[in-house]
């Protein structure tokens, strides 16, 4: 944050990701620092137990900073069995509990899902719309900013490589 200020860099949002960023017990304090610096904060989380252990601190941050703080929860698929293929057995209910808690507490919540199972975007959005309605979760499945559908990497595609020369270009 000091480097951003000192360099007068045009940063508006700070993102925290992991693994699971809430595995770091200092995360609430780091979020506080970023918010206090006037930045928006996006936390990418699986919304499970480590996040809920920080519930009191998160509620205080919501009270103080409101919509400056947003969460993007990983929900690989709207069907429990398919989500658990990716995240492991027993991961569905804790994720759903955390996602519902964020929604119930009035946090700005987005969901990140994957497109690897062959459904069309419309089918995925319909499936998530049903899930969100049945679980009483305030996420608009039709809004691409609230339900982000990530495509799978194509290993056969020729893509540009990022090299150390990129840093030279940036100075």
Short mmCIF file of C-alpha atoms in Angstrom, two decimals:
data_model
loop_
_atom_site.label_atom_id
_atom_site.label_comp_id
_atom_site.label_asym_id
_atom_site.label_seq_id
_atom_site.Cartn_x
_atom_site.Cartn_y
_atom_site.Cartn_z
CA UNK A 1 0.00 0.00 0.00
CA UNK A 2 2.88 2.34 0.74
CA UNK A 3 4.38 1.56 -2.67
CA UNK A 4 1.08 2.44 -4.34
CA UNK A 5 0.90 5.74 -2.43
CA UNK A 6 4.56 6.64 -2.88
CA UNK A 7 4.49 5.84 -6.58
CA UNK A 8 1.14 7.59 -7.01
CA UNK A 9 -0.04 4.52 -8.89
CA UNK A 10 -3.58 4.54 -10.33
CA UNK A 11 -4.80 1.62 -8.19
CA UNK A 12 -8.48 1.61 -7.22
CA UNK A 13 -9.01 -1.96 -6.01
CA UNK A 14 -6.99 -4.43 -3.95
CA UNK A 15 -7.67 -8.15 -4.38
CA UNK A 16 -6.94 -10.87 -1.84
CA UNK A 17 -6.79 -14.45 -3.05
CA UNK A 18 -5.10 -17.71 -2.20
CA UNK A 19 -5.67 -20.73 -1.89
CA UNK A 20 -7.99 -19.52 0.78
CA UNK A 21 -6.98 -16.04 1.96
CA UNK A 22 -8.73 -16.47 5.31
CA UNK A 23 -6.12 -19.09 6.24
CA UNK A 24 -3.98 -16.04 7.02
CA UNK A 25 -5.15 -14.82 10.44
CA UNK A 26 -3.96 -11.29 9.56
CA UNK A 27 -6.37 -11.02 6.62
CA UNK A 28 -9.02 -8.90 8.38
CA UNK A 29 -6.33 -6.39 9.39
CA UNK A 30 -4.96 -6.34 5.82
CA UNK A 31 -8.47 -5.73 4.47
CA UNK A 32 -8.89 -2.93 7.01
CA UNK A 33 -5.62 -1.32 5.88
CA UNK A 34 -6.64 -1.43 2.22
CA UNK A 35 -10.12 -0.07 2.92
CA UNK A 36 -8.75 2.67 5.18
CA UNK A 37 -6.47 3.67 2.31
CA UNK A 38 -9.56 4.39 0.22
CA UNK A 39 -9.35 1.30 -1.98
CA UNK A 40 -12.14 -1.07 -2.91
CA UNK A 41 -11.37 -4.61 -1.77
CA UNK A 42 -12.28 -7.89 -3.46
CA UNK A 43 -11.73 -11.10 -1.48
CA UNK A 44 -11.75 -14.38 -3.43
CA UNK A 45 -12.81 -17.10 -1.00
CA UNK A 46 -14.44 -20.50 -0.74
CA UNK A 47 -16.61 -19.03 2.08
CA UNK A 48 -16.00 -21.92 4.43
CA UNK A 49 -14.98 -22.16 8.10
CA UNK A 50 -11.86 -19.93 8.00
CA UNK A 51 -13.96 -17.05 6.64
CA UNK A 52 -16.71 -17.57 9.21
CA UNK A 53 -14.11 -17.53 12.00
CA UNK A 54 -13.49 -13.90 10.98
CA UNK A 55 -17.23 -13.08 11.02
CA UNK A 56 -17.09 -10.43 13.76
CA UNK A 57 -14.23 -8.56 12.08
CA UNK A 58 -15.99 -8.77 8.69
CA UNK A 59 -19.20 -7.35 10.14
CA UNK A 60 -17.25 -4.43 11.60
CA UNK A 61 -15.62 -3.81 8.22
CA UNK A 62 -19.02 -3.92 6.50
CA UNK A 63 -20.38 -1.40 9.01
CA UNK A 64 -17.48 0.96 8.46
CA UNK A 65 -16.89 0.57 4.71
CA UNK A 66 -20.09 -0.89 3.23
CA UNK A 67 -19.94 -1.58 -0.49
CA UNK A 68 -16.19 -0.89 -0.72
CA UNK A 69 -15.79 -4.53 0.37
CA UNK A 70 -16.86 -7.37 -1.94
CA UNK A 71 -16.49 -11.14 -1.90
CA UNK A 72 -16.27 -13.54 -4.82
CA UNK A 73 -17.12 -17.07 -3.71
CA UNK A 74 -15.94 -20.10 -5.68
CA UNK A 75 -18.91 -22.30 -6.56
CA UNK A 76 -17.69 -24.51 -9.37
CA UNK A 77 -21.17 -25.72 -10.39
CA UNK A 78 -24.76 -25.27 -9.29
CA UNK A 79 -25.12 -29.01 -8.68
CA UNK A 80 -23.72 -30.32 -5.42
CA UNK A 81 -22.19 -33.50 -6.89
CA UNK A 82 -20.34 -31.66 -9.65
CA UNK A 83 -19.11 -28.92 -7.31
CA UNK A 84 -17.79 -31.61 -4.96
CA UNK A 85 -15.96 -33.35 -7.83
CA UNK A 86 -13.75 -30.25 -7.88
CA UNK A 87 -13.76 -29.17 -4.23
CA UNK A 88 -13.98 -32.49 -2.43
CA UNK A 89 -16.64 -34.45 -0.58
CA UNK A 90 -18.31 -32.46 2.16
CA UNK A 91 -17.45 -29.07 0.65
CA UNK A 92 -20.94 -28.13 -0.60
CA UNK A 93 -22.85 -27.42 2.61
CA UNK A 94 -20.07 -25.40 4.32
CA UNK A 95 -19.65 -23.31 1.14
CA UNK A 96 -23.41 -22.77 0.89
CA UNK A 97 -23.58 -21.82 4.59
CA UNK A 98 -20.82 -19.23 4.13
CA UNK A 99 -22.30 -17.86 0.91
CA UNK A 100 -25.72 -17.52 2.56
CA UNK A 101 -24.14 -15.83 5.59
CA UNK A 102 -22.45 -13.22 3.36
CA UNK A 103 -25.72 -12.63 1.54
CA UNK A 104 -27.79 -12.45 4.74
CA UNK A 105 -25.37 -9.94 6.26
CA UNK A 106 -25.71 -7.62 3.27
CA UNK A 107 -22.20 -7.98 1.89
CA UNK A 108 -21.60 -7.38 -1.79
CA UNK A 109 -21.36 -10.97 -3.05
CA UNK A 110 -20.35 -12.40 -6.41
CA UNK A 111 -19.90 -16.02 -7.42
CA UNK A 112 -17.18 -17.52 -9.61
CA UNK A 113 -18.13 -20.69 -11.49
CA UNK A 114 -16.62 -22.81 -14.23
CA UNK A 115 -17.83 -23.79 -17.69
CA UNK A 116 -16.04 -27.11 -18.09
CA UNK A 117 -19.05 -29.46 -18.01
CA UNK A 118 -20.48 -28.64 -21.44
CA UNK A 119 -23.54 -26.57 -20.52
CA UNK A 120 -24.22 -23.38 -22.41
CA UNK A 121 -23.90 -20.07 -20.61
CA UNK A 122 -27.70 -19.81 -20.56
CA UNK A 123 -28.04 -23.27 -18.98
CA UNK A 124 -25.45 -22.43 -16.32
CA UNK A 125 -27.12 -19.12 -15.49
CA UNK A 126 -30.53 -20.84 -15.23
CA UNK A 127 -29.10 -23.51 -12.92
CA UNK A 128 -27.44 -20.94 -10.68
CA UNK A 129 -30.60 -18.82 -10.67
CA UNK A 130 -32.51 -21.80 -9.24
CA UNK A 131 -29.77 -22.48 -6.68
CA UNK A 132 -29.64 -18.85 -5.52
CA UNK A 133 -33.43 -18.62 -5.26
CA UNK A 134 -33.77 -21.90 -3.36
CA UNK A 135 -30.97 -20.96 -0.93
CA UNK A 136 -32.18 -17.34 -0.56
CA UNK A 137 -28.87 -15.91 -1.79
CA UNK A 138 -28.85 -12.38 -3.23
CA UNK A 139 -26.79 -12.92 -6.37
CA UNK A 140 -28.22 -12.08 -9.80
CA UNK A 141 -27.31 -15.07 -11.99
CA UNK A 142 -28.09 -13.06 -15.13
CA UNK A 143 -25.50 -10.39 -14.27
CA UNK A 144 -22.05 -11.38 -15.63
CA UNK A 145 -20.44 -9.27 -12.89
CA UNK A 146 -22.28 -11.11 -10.12
CA UNK A 147 -21.98 -14.62 -11.61
CA UNK A 148 -18.62 -14.86 -13.34
CA UNK A 149 -18.33 -17.94 -15.57
CA UNK A 150 -14.69 -18.80 -16.16
CA UNK A 151 -13.80 -20.85 -19.23
CA UNK A 152 -11.30 -23.66 -18.99
CA UNK A 153 -7.76 -23.17 -20.22
CA UNK A 154 -7.13 -24.56 -23.70
CA UNK A 155 -3.77 -26.31 -23.56
CA UNK A 156 -3.63 -26.51 -27.36
CA UNK A 157 -4.07 -22.75 -27.86
CA UNK A 158 -1.03 -20.67 -28.80
CA UNK A 159 -0.92 -17.82 -26.29
CA UNK A 160 1.67 -15.10 -25.65
CA UNK A 161 4.29 -15.94 -23.06
CA UNK A 162 5.03 -13.56 -20.20
CA UNK A 163 8.78 -13.13 -19.85
CA UNK A 164 11.22 -11.03 -17.86
CA UNK A 165 11.31 -8.67 -20.86
CA UNK A 166 7.81 -7.58 -19.87
CA UNK A 167 9.24 -6.00 -16.72
CA UNK A 168 11.72 -4.03 -18.82
CA UNK A 169 8.86 -2.63 -20.89
CA UNK A 170 7.16 -1.50 -17.66
CA UNK A 171 10.35 0.04 -16.30
#
